[in-house]
């Protein structure tokens, strides 16, 4: 089966907003007196807003300290900080190699979609100036089960009217790689730290993404 679509995660794959998510959580955690570092942050990648806050609470043995309503209030506080930070995002924040990759997809008739857990995905893509380059952008507000569940990748695949073995997913988080694999698609890891699973193909950074290699590996699978 020929590759017909590339489905991209947003934060950490198309742009480095993973850094802003970290800074926003760090500010909230510091304010509440909870420990939070880059290592814990790895576990939040690809995970929903509320679940992210619950992981921070869990690590600090404080999961039972708040009602769900209170947790949502704090998670929204983090979002307010995040929304301020992403106001500064411009097309300079598109990660190296991404523009070229999207161009290559266009030339090769490969559709592009975004499978992000972020409810801010549309505004980030707007600020990056690349929203129109995608054939489909999944709306995180409509996705019930977040990564590692495959729902968001399946949503993209269905919107593009394709089969799993025609789609290739790109992710920087283990939960995302799990989601792609659960959707039965080929997975490409970008600077990903995986403890339990392995992506089909890995690149250290977006600038190293090799279009021809991806297609070659995909062809060898099908
Ligand atoms: C994912 C990020 O893309 O979106 C997570 O990797 C983030 O870190 C999640 O928590 C949800 O984002 P938002 O913008 O809806 O809070
Ligand atoms: Mg990501």
PDB file of C-alpha atoms and ligand atoms in Angstrom:
ATOM      1  CA  UNK A   1       0.000   0.000   0.000  1.00  0.00           C
ATOM      2  CA  UNK A   2       1.363   3.436  -0.944  1.00  0.00           C
ATOM      3  CA  UNK A   3       1.819   6.105   1.714  1.00  0.00           C
ATOM      4  CA  UNK A   4      -0.969   8.631   1.220  1.00  0.00           C
ATOM      5  CA  UNK A   5      -0.867  10.764   4.359  1.00  0.00           C
ATOM      6  CA  UNK A   6       1.519  12.100   6.977  1.00  0.00           C
ATOM      7  CA  UNK A   7      -0.219  12.778  10.290  1.00  0.00           C
ATOM      8  CA  UNK A   8       1.724  15.120  12.544  1.00  0.00           C
ATOM      9  CA  UNK A   9       1.654  15.804  16.226  1.00  0.00           C
ATOM     10  CA  UNK A  10       1.995  19.558  16.794  1.00  0.00           C
ATOM     11  CA  UNK A  11       3.793  20.352  20.053  1.00  0.00           C
ATOM     12  CA  UNK A  12       7.413  19.260  19.687  1.00  0.00           C
ATOM     13  CA  UNK A  13       7.077  18.106  16.064  1.00  0.00           C
ATOM     14  CA  UNK A  14       5.962  21.083  13.977  1.00  0.00           C
ATOM     15  CA  UNK A  15       7.021  23.653  16.564  1.00  0.00           C
ATOM     16  CA  UNK A  16       8.734  23.784  19.915  1.00  0.00           C
ATOM     17  CA  UNK A  17       5.668  24.742  21.991  1.00  0.00           C
ATOM     18  CA  UNK A  18       6.488  21.783  24.286  1.00  0.00           C
ATOM     19  CA  UNK A  19       8.864  24.325  25.895  1.00  0.00           C
ATOM     20  CA  UNK A  20       5.979  26.741  26.585  1.00  0.00           C
ATOM     21  CA  UNK A  21       3.827  23.964  28.046  1.00  0.00           C
ATOM     22  CA  UNK A  22       6.746  23.232  30.395  1.00  0.00           C
ATOM     23  CA  UNK A  23       7.190  26.873  31.404  1.00  0.00           C
ATOM     24  CA  UNK A  24       3.468  27.294  32.087  1.00  0.00           C
ATOM     25  CA  UNK A  25       3.261  24.132  34.228  1.00  0.00           C
ATOM     26  CA  UNK A  26       6.450  25.143  36.041  1.00  0.00           C
ATOM     27  CA  UNK A  27       4.966  28.531  36.952  1.00  0.00           C
ATOM     28  CA  UNK A  28       1.800  26.911  38.308  1.00  0.00           C
ATOM     29  CA  UNK A  29       3.688  24.159  40.167  1.00  0.00           C
ATOM     30  CA  UNK A  30       6.026  26.719  41.775  1.00  0.00           C
ATOM     31  CA  UNK A  31       3.051  28.800  42.855  1.00  0.00           C
ATOM     32  CA  UNK A  32       1.366  25.776  44.452  1.00  0.00           C
ATOM     33  CA  UNK A  33       4.646  24.562  45.992  1.00  0.00           C
ATOM     34  CA  UNK A  34       4.884  21.342  43.962  1.00  0.00           C
ATOM     35  CA  UNK A  35       8.036  19.770  42.574  1.00  0.00           C
ATOM     36  CA  UNK A  36       8.202  19.762  38.783  1.00  0.00           C
ATOM     37  CA  UNK A  37      11.130  19.245  36.423  1.00  0.00           C
ATOM     38  CA  UNK A  38      11.909  18.346  32.792  1.00  0.00           C
ATOM     39  CA  UNK A  39      11.826  14.630  33.575  1.00  0.00           C
ATOM     40  CA  UNK A  40       8.260  14.819  34.902  1.00  0.00           C
ATOM     41  CA  UNK A  41       7.431  17.057  31.945  1.00  0.00           C
ATOM     42  CA  UNK A  42       8.363  14.198  29.571  1.00  0.00           C
ATOM     43  CA  UNK A  43       5.379  12.300  30.967  1.00  0.00           C
ATOM     44  CA  UNK A  44       3.024  15.191  30.150  1.00  0.00           C
ATOM     45  CA  UNK A  45       3.858  15.236  26.446  1.00  0.00           C
ATOM     46  CA  UNK A  46       0.861  14.277  24.346  1.00  0.00           C
ATOM     47  CA  UNK A  47      -1.305  14.041  27.445  1.00  0.00           C
ATOM     48  CA  UNK A  48      -4.438  16.177  27.973  1.00  0.00           C
ATOM     49  CA  UNK A  49      -4.422  19.319  30.126  1.00  0.00           C
ATOM     50  CA  UNK A  50      -6.293  17.831  33.082  1.00  0.00           C
ATOM     51  CA  UNK A  51      -4.376  14.555  32.992  1.00  0.00           C
ATOM     52  CA  UNK A  52      -1.115  16.537  32.939  1.00  0.00           C
ATOM     53  CA  UNK A  53      -2.075  18.330  36.138  1.00  0.00           C
ATOM     54  CA  UNK A  54      -3.063  15.018  37.729  1.00  0.00           C
ATOM     55  CA  UNK A  55       0.389  13.598  36.916  1.00  0.00           C
ATOM     56  CA  UNK A  56       2.035  16.581  38.657  1.00  0.00           C
ATOM     57  CA  UNK A  57      -0.220  16.045  41.690  1.00  0.00           C
ATOM     58  CA  UNK A  58       0.458  12.308  41.689  1.00  0.00           C
ATOM     59  CA  UNK A  59       4.223  12.821  41.668  1.00  0.00           C
ATOM     60  CA  UNK A  60       3.783  15.152  44.658  1.00  0.00           C
ATOM     61  CA  UNK A  61       1.470  12.725  46.488  1.00  0.00           C
ATOM     62  CA  UNK A  62      -1.311  15.297  46.289  1.00  0.00           C
ATOM     63  CA  UNK A  63      -3.771  13.662  43.908  1.00  0.00           C
ATOM     64  CA  UNK A  64      -6.504  13.498  46.543  1.00  0.00           C
ATOM     65  CA  UNK A  65      -6.038  17.047  47.713  1.00  0.00           C
ATOM     66  CA  UNK A  66      -8.406  18.655  45.223  1.00  0.00           C
ATOM     67  CA  UNK A  67     -11.829  17.947  43.752  1.00  0.00           C
ATOM     68  CA  UNK A  68     -12.012  17.549  39.977  1.00  0.00           C
ATOM     69  CA  UNK A  69     -13.502  21.031  39.805  1.00  0.00           C
ATOM     70  CA  UNK A  70     -10.516  22.493  41.665  1.00  0.00           C
ATOM     71  CA  UNK A  71      -8.122  20.556  39.436  1.00  0.00           C
ATOM     72  CA  UNK A  72      -9.840  22.019  36.383  1.00  0.00           C
ATOM     73  CA  UNK A  73      -9.523  25.515  37.826  1.00  0.00           C
ATOM     74  CA  UNK A  74      -5.739  25.080  38.242  1.00  0.00           C
ATOM     75  CA  UNK A  75      -5.365  23.451  34.822  1.00  0.00           C
ATOM     76  CA  UNK A  76      -7.152  26.465  33.338  1.00  0.00           C
ATOM     77  CA  UNK A  77      -4.770  28.751  35.213  1.00  0.00           C
ATOM     78  CA  UNK A  78      -1.888  26.949  33.484  1.00  0.00           C
ATOM     79  CA  UNK A  79      -3.691  27.425  30.190  1.00  0.00           C
ATOM     80  CA  UNK A  80      -3.974  31.196  30.764  1.00  0.00           C
ATOM     81  CA  UNK A  81      -0.183  31.342  31.215  1.00  0.00           C
ATOM     82  CA  UNK A  82       0.309  29.147  28.122  1.00  0.00           C
ATOM     83  CA  UNK A  83      -2.032  31.249  25.971  1.00  0.00           C
ATOM     84  CA  UNK A  84       0.013  34.353  26.874  1.00  0.00           C
ATOM     85  CA  UNK A  85       3.256  32.565  25.888  1.00  0.00           C
ATOM     86  CA  UNK A  86       1.988  31.331  22.519  1.00  0.00           C
ATOM     87  CA  UNK A  87       0.976  34.859  21.525  1.00  0.00           C
ATOM     88  CA  UNK A  88       4.672  35.279  20.669  1.00  0.00           C
ATOM     89  CA  UNK A  89       4.708  32.307  18.259  1.00  0.00           C
ATOM     90  CA  UNK A  90       5.484  33.279  14.646  1.00  0.00           C
ATOM     91  CA  UNK A  91       6.611  31.481  11.477  1.00  0.00           C
ATOM     92  CA  UNK A  92      10.161  31.689  12.879  1.00  0.00           C
ATOM     93  CA  UNK A  93       9.076  29.018  15.357  1.00  0.00           C
ATOM     94  CA  UNK A  94       8.411  26.348  12.738  1.00  0.00           C
ATOM     95  CA  UNK A  95      11.003  23.671  13.474  1.00  0.00           C
ATOM     96  CA  UNK A  96      13.865  23.248  10.950  1.00  0.00           C
ATOM     97  CA  UNK A  97      13.036  21.028   7.976  1.00  0.00           C
ATOM     98  CA  UNK A  98       9.257  21.135   8.505  1.00  0.00           C
ATOM     99  CA  UNK A  99       8.459  23.639   5.738  1.00  0.00           C
ATOM    100  CA  UNK A 100      10.540  21.584   3.292  1.00  0.00           C
ATOM    101  CA  UNK A 101       8.851  18.363   4.412  1.00  0.00           C
ATOM    102  CA  UNK A 102       5.362  19.824   3.910  1.00  0.00           C
ATOM    103  CA  UNK A 103       6.428  21.049   0.474  1.00  0.00           C
ATOM    104  CA  UNK A 104       7.766  17.590  -0.428  1.00  0.00           C
ATOM    105  CA  UNK A 105       4.439  16.042   0.648  1.00  0.00           C
ATOM    106  CA  UNK A 106       2.568  18.446  -1.611  1.00  0.00           C
ATOM    107  CA  UNK A 107       4.805  17.592  -4.588  1.00  0.00           C
ATOM    108  CA  UNK A 108       4.383  13.868  -3.903  1.00  0.00           C
ATOM    109  CA  UNK A 109       0.605  14.013  -3.471  1.00  0.00           C
ATOM    110  CA  UNK A 110       0.785  13.031   0.176  1.00  0.00           C
ATOM    111  CA  UNK A 111      -1.934  14.546   2.343  1.00  0.00           C
ATOM    112  CA  UNK A 112      -1.015  16.212   5.630  1.00  0.00           C
ATOM    113  CA  UNK A 113      -2.997  16.281   8.857  1.00  0.00           C
ATOM    114  CA  UNK A 114      -2.481  17.394  12.447  1.00  0.00           C
ATOM    115  CA  UNK A 115      -3.283  15.067  15.349  1.00  0.00           C
ATOM    116  CA  UNK A 116      -2.705  17.167  18.462  1.00  0.00           C
ATOM    117  CA  UNK A 117      -4.096  16.792  21.964  1.00  0.00           C
ATOM    118  CA  UNK A 118      -3.950  20.564  22.329  1.00  0.00           C
ATOM    119  CA  UNK A 119      -7.109  22.653  22.373  1.00  0.00           C
ATOM    120  CA  UNK A 120      -4.809  25.524  21.363  1.00  0.00           C
ATOM    121  CA  UNK A 121      -3.654  23.762  18.171  1.00  0.00           C
ATOM    122  CA  UNK A 122      -5.645  25.966  15.796  1.00  0.00           C
ATOM    123  CA  UNK A 123      -4.245  29.217  17.227  1.00  0.00           C
ATOM    124  CA  UNK A 124      -0.676  27.854  17.274  1.00  0.00           C
ATOM    125  CA  UNK A 125      -0.968  26.770  13.613  1.00  0.00           C
ATOM    126  CA  UNK A 126      -2.490  30.149  12.775  1.00  0.00           C
ATOM    127  CA  UNK A 127       0.437  31.959  14.438  1.00  0.00           C
ATOM    128  CA  UNK A 128       2.931  29.707  12.649  1.00  0.00           C
ATOM    129  CA  UNK A 129       1.218  30.647   9.393  1.00  0.00           C
ATOM    130  CA  UNK A 130       0.915  27.023   8.203  1.00  0.00           C
ATOM    131  CA  UNK A 131      -2.747  26.252   8.957  1.00  0.00           C
ATOM    132  CA  UNK A 132      -3.622  26.185   5.252  1.00  0.00           C
ATOM    133  CA  UNK A 133      -0.956  23.606   4.476  1.00  0.00           C
ATOM    134  CA  UNK A 134      -2.989  20.858   6.153  1.00  0.00           C
ATOM    135  CA  UNK A 135      -5.798  18.903   4.569  1.00  0.00           C
ATOM    136  CA  UNK A 136      -7.246  18.191   7.991  1.00  0.00           C
ATOM    137  CA  UNK A 137      -6.677  19.377  11.558  1.00  0.00           C
ATOM    138  CA  UNK A 138      -8.272  17.273  14.254  1.00  0.00           C
ATOM    139  CA  UNK A 139     -10.211  19.264  16.868  1.00  0.00           C
ATOM    140  CA  UNK A 140      -8.946  18.176  20.307  1.00  0.00           C
ATOM    141  CA  UNK A 141     -12.194  19.409  21.875  1.00  0.00           C
ATOM    142  CA  UNK A 142     -14.037  16.612  20.072  1.00  0.00           C
ATOM    143  CA  UNK A 143     -11.613  13.803  20.922  1.00  0.00           C
ATOM    144  CA  UNK A 144     -12.826  11.804  23.935  1.00  0.00           C
ATOM    145  CA  UNK A 145      -9.802   9.597  24.546  1.00  0.00           C
ATOM    146  CA  UNK A 146      -6.401  11.251  24.454  1.00  0.00           C
ATOM    147  CA  UNK A 147      -3.058   9.640  23.566  1.00  0.00           C
ATOM    148  CA  UNK A 148      -1.960   6.845  24.064  1.00  0.00           C
ATOM    149  CA  UNK A 149      -5.463   6.067  22.784  1.00  0.00           C
ATOM    150  CA  UNK A 150      -5.399   6.030  18.947  1.00  0.00           C
ATOM    151  CA  UNK A 151      -8.604   8.121  18.600  1.00  0.00           C
ATOM    152  CA  UNK A 152      -7.007  11.339  17.300  1.00  0.00           C
ATOM    153  CA  UNK A 153      -4.976   9.487  14.638  1.00  0.00           C
ATOM    154  CA  UNK A 154      -8.007   7.460  13.589  1.00  0.00           C
ATOM    155  CA  UNK A 155     -10.015  10.692  13.387  1.00  0.00           C
ATOM    156  CA  UNK A 156      -7.458  12.096  10.894  1.00  0.00           C
ATOM    157  CA  UNK A 157      -7.361   8.872   8.906  1.00  0.00           C
ATOM    158  CA  UNK A 158     -11.166   8.754   8.618  1.00  0.00           C
ATOM    159  CA  UNK A 159     -11.378  12.432   7.670  1.00  0.00           C
ATOM    160  CA  UNK A 160      -8.915  11.746   4.844  1.00  0.00           C
ATOM    161  CA  UNK A 161     -10.802   8.595   3.910  1.00  0.00           C
ATOM    162  CA  UNK A 162      -7.711   6.364   4.183  1.00  0.00           C
ATOM    163  CA  UNK A 163      -6.628   3.070   5.692  1.00  0.00           C
ATOM    164  CA  UNK A 164      -4.083   2.683   8.551  1.00  0.00           C
ATOM    165  CA  UNK A 165      -1.365   1.296   6.284  1.00  0.00           C
ATOM    166  CA  UNK A 166      -1.682   4.366   4.053  1.00  0.00           C
ATOM    167  CA  UNK A 167      -0.901   6.713   6.963  1.00  0.00           C
ATOM    168  CA  UNK A 168       2.352   7.576   8.745  1.00  0.00           C
ATOM    169  CA  UNK A 169       2.273   9.305  12.139  1.00  0.00           C
ATOM    170  CA  UNK A 170       4.947  11.654  13.527  1.00  0.00           C
ATOM    171  CA  UNK A 171       5.433  12.094  17.275  1.00  0.00           C
ATOM    172  CA  UNK A 172       7.865  13.367  19.894  1.00  0.00           C
ATOM    173  CA  UNK A 173       6.202  11.621  22.860  1.00  0.00           C
ATOM    174  CA  UNK A 174       5.958   7.999  23.900  1.00  0.00           C
ATOM    175  CA  UNK A 175       2.187   8.328  24.460  1.00  0.00           C
ATOM    176  CA  UNK A 176       1.942   9.539  20.861  1.00  0.00           C
ATOM    177  CA  UNK A 177       3.998   6.677  19.442  1.00  0.00           C
ATOM    178  CA  UNK A 178       1.760   4.274  21.356  1.00  0.00           C
ATOM    179  CA  UNK A 179      -1.303   6.002  19.879  1.00  0.00           C
ATOM    180  CA  UNK A 180       0.052   5.721  16.312  1.00  0.00           C
ATOM    181  CA  UNK A 181       0.895   2.064  16.801  1.00  0.00           C
ATOM    182  CA  UNK A 182      -2.512   1.361  18.347  1.00  0.00           C
ATOM    183  CA  UNK A 183      -3.996   2.953  15.202  1.00  0.00           C
ATOM    184  CA  UNK A 184      -1.933   0.370  13.265  1.00  0.00           C
ATOM    185  CA  UNK A 185       0.039   3.011  11.378  1.00  0.00           C
ATOM    186  CA  UNK A 186       3.768   3.329  10.776  1.00  0.00           C
ATOM    187  CA  UNK A 187       5.290   5.619  13.431  1.00  0.00           C
ATOM    188  CA  UNK A 188       8.111   8.133  13.092  1.00  0.00           C
ATOM    189  CA  UNK A 189       9.662   9.314  16.351  1.00  0.00           C
ATOM    190  CA  UNK A 190      11.290  12.736  16.516  1.00  0.00           C
ATOM    191  CA  UNK A 191      13.729  13.143  19.404  1.00  0.00           C
ATOM    192  CA  UNK A 192      11.499  10.797  21.360  1.00  0.00           C
ATOM    193  CA  UNK A 193      12.325   9.125  24.676  1.00  0.00           C
ATOM    194  CA  UNK A 194      10.576   5.758  24.744  1.00  0.00           C
ATOM    195  CA  UNK A 195      10.769   3.336  27.655  1.00  0.00           C
ATOM    196  CA  UNK A 196       8.314   0.673  26.600  1.00  0.00           C
ATOM    197  CA  UNK A 197       7.995   0.763  22.828  1.00  0.00           C
ATOM    198  CA  UNK A 198      10.012   1.639  19.744  1.00  0.00           C
ATOM    199  CA  UNK A 199       8.892   3.796  16.797  1.00  0.00           C
ATOM    200  CA  UNK A 200       9.140   2.199  13.338  1.00  0.00           C
ATOM    201  CA  UNK A 201      11.668   4.871  12.396  1.00  0.00           C
ATOM    202  CA  UNK A 202      13.456   7.532  14.467  1.00  0.00           C
ATOM    203  CA  UNK A 203      15.144  10.861  13.794  1.00  0.00           C
ATOM    204  CA  UNK A 204      17.073  12.888  16.344  1.00  0.00           C
ATOM    205  CA  UNK A 205      15.537  16.144  15.230  1.00  0.00           C
ATOM    206  CA  UNK A 206      13.182  17.568  12.613  1.00  0.00           C
ATOM    207  CA  UNK A 207      16.151  18.781  10.563  1.00  0.00           C
ATOM    208  CA  UNK A 208      17.196  15.151  10.096  1.00  0.00           C
ATOM    209  CA  UNK A 209      13.838  13.946   8.780  1.00  0.00           C
ATOM    210  CA  UNK A 210      14.507  12.105   5.537  1.00  0.00           C
ATOM    211  CA  UNK A 211      11.426  11.924   3.288  1.00  0.00           C
ATOM    212  CA  UNK A 212      12.829   9.246   0.972  1.00  0.00           C
ATOM    213  CA  UNK A 213      13.873   7.044   3.900  1.00  0.00           C
ATOM    214  CA  UNK A 214      10.354   7.260   5.393  1.00  0.00           C
ATOM    215  CA  UNK A 215       8.792   6.193   2.103  1.00  0.00           C
ATOM    216  CA  UNK A 216      11.375   3.416   1.676  1.00  0.00           C
ATOM    217  CA  UNK A 217      10.638   2.000   5.139  1.00  0.00           C
ATOM    218  CA  UNK A 218       6.888   2.314   4.574  1.00  0.00           C
ATOM    219  CA  UNK A 219       7.160   0.443   1.275  1.00  0.00           C
ATOM    220  CA  UNK A 220       9.110  -2.331   2.957  1.00  0.00           C
ATOM    221  CA  UNK A 221       6.303  -2.819   5.497  1.00  0.00           C
ATOM    222  CA  UNK A 222       3.478  -3.144   3.016  1.00  0.00           C
TER     223      UNK A 222
HETATM  224  C1  LIG B   1      -0.191  18.184  23.736  1.00  0.00           C
HETATM  225  C2  LIG B   1       1.017  18.523  24.581  1.00  0.00           C
HETATM  226  O1  LIG B   1       0.095  18.423  22.402  1.00  0.00           O
HETATM  227  O2  LIG B   1      -1.297  18.980  24.138  1.00  0.00           O
HETATM  228  C3  LIG B   1       0.689  18.386  26.050  1.00  0.00           C
HETATM  229  O3  LIG B   1       2.070  17.636  24.243  1.00  0.00           O
HETATM  230  C4  LIG B   1      -0.533  19.240  26.382  1.00  0.00           C
HETATM  231  O4  LIG B   1       1.805  18.780  26.799  1.00  0.00           O
HETATM  232  C5  LIG B   1      -1.694  18.829  25.498  1.00  0.00           C
HETATM  233  O5  LIG B   1      -0.897  19.068  27.743  1.00  0.00           O
HETATM  234  C6  LIG B   1      -2.962  19.633  25.763  1.00  0.00           C
HETATM  235  O6  LIG B   1      -2.751  20.964  25.388  1.00  0.00           O
HETATM  236  P1  LIG B   1      -3.731  22.147  25.718  1.00  0.00           P
HETATM  237  O7  LIG B   1      -3.216  23.287  24.882  1.00  0.00           O
HETATM  238  O8  LIG B   1      -5.117  21.728  25.284  1.00  0.00           O
HETATM  239  O9  LIG B   1      -3.667  22.403  27.178  1.00  0.00           O
HETATM  240 MG1  LIG B   2       4.218  16.402  21.099  1.00  0.00          MG
END
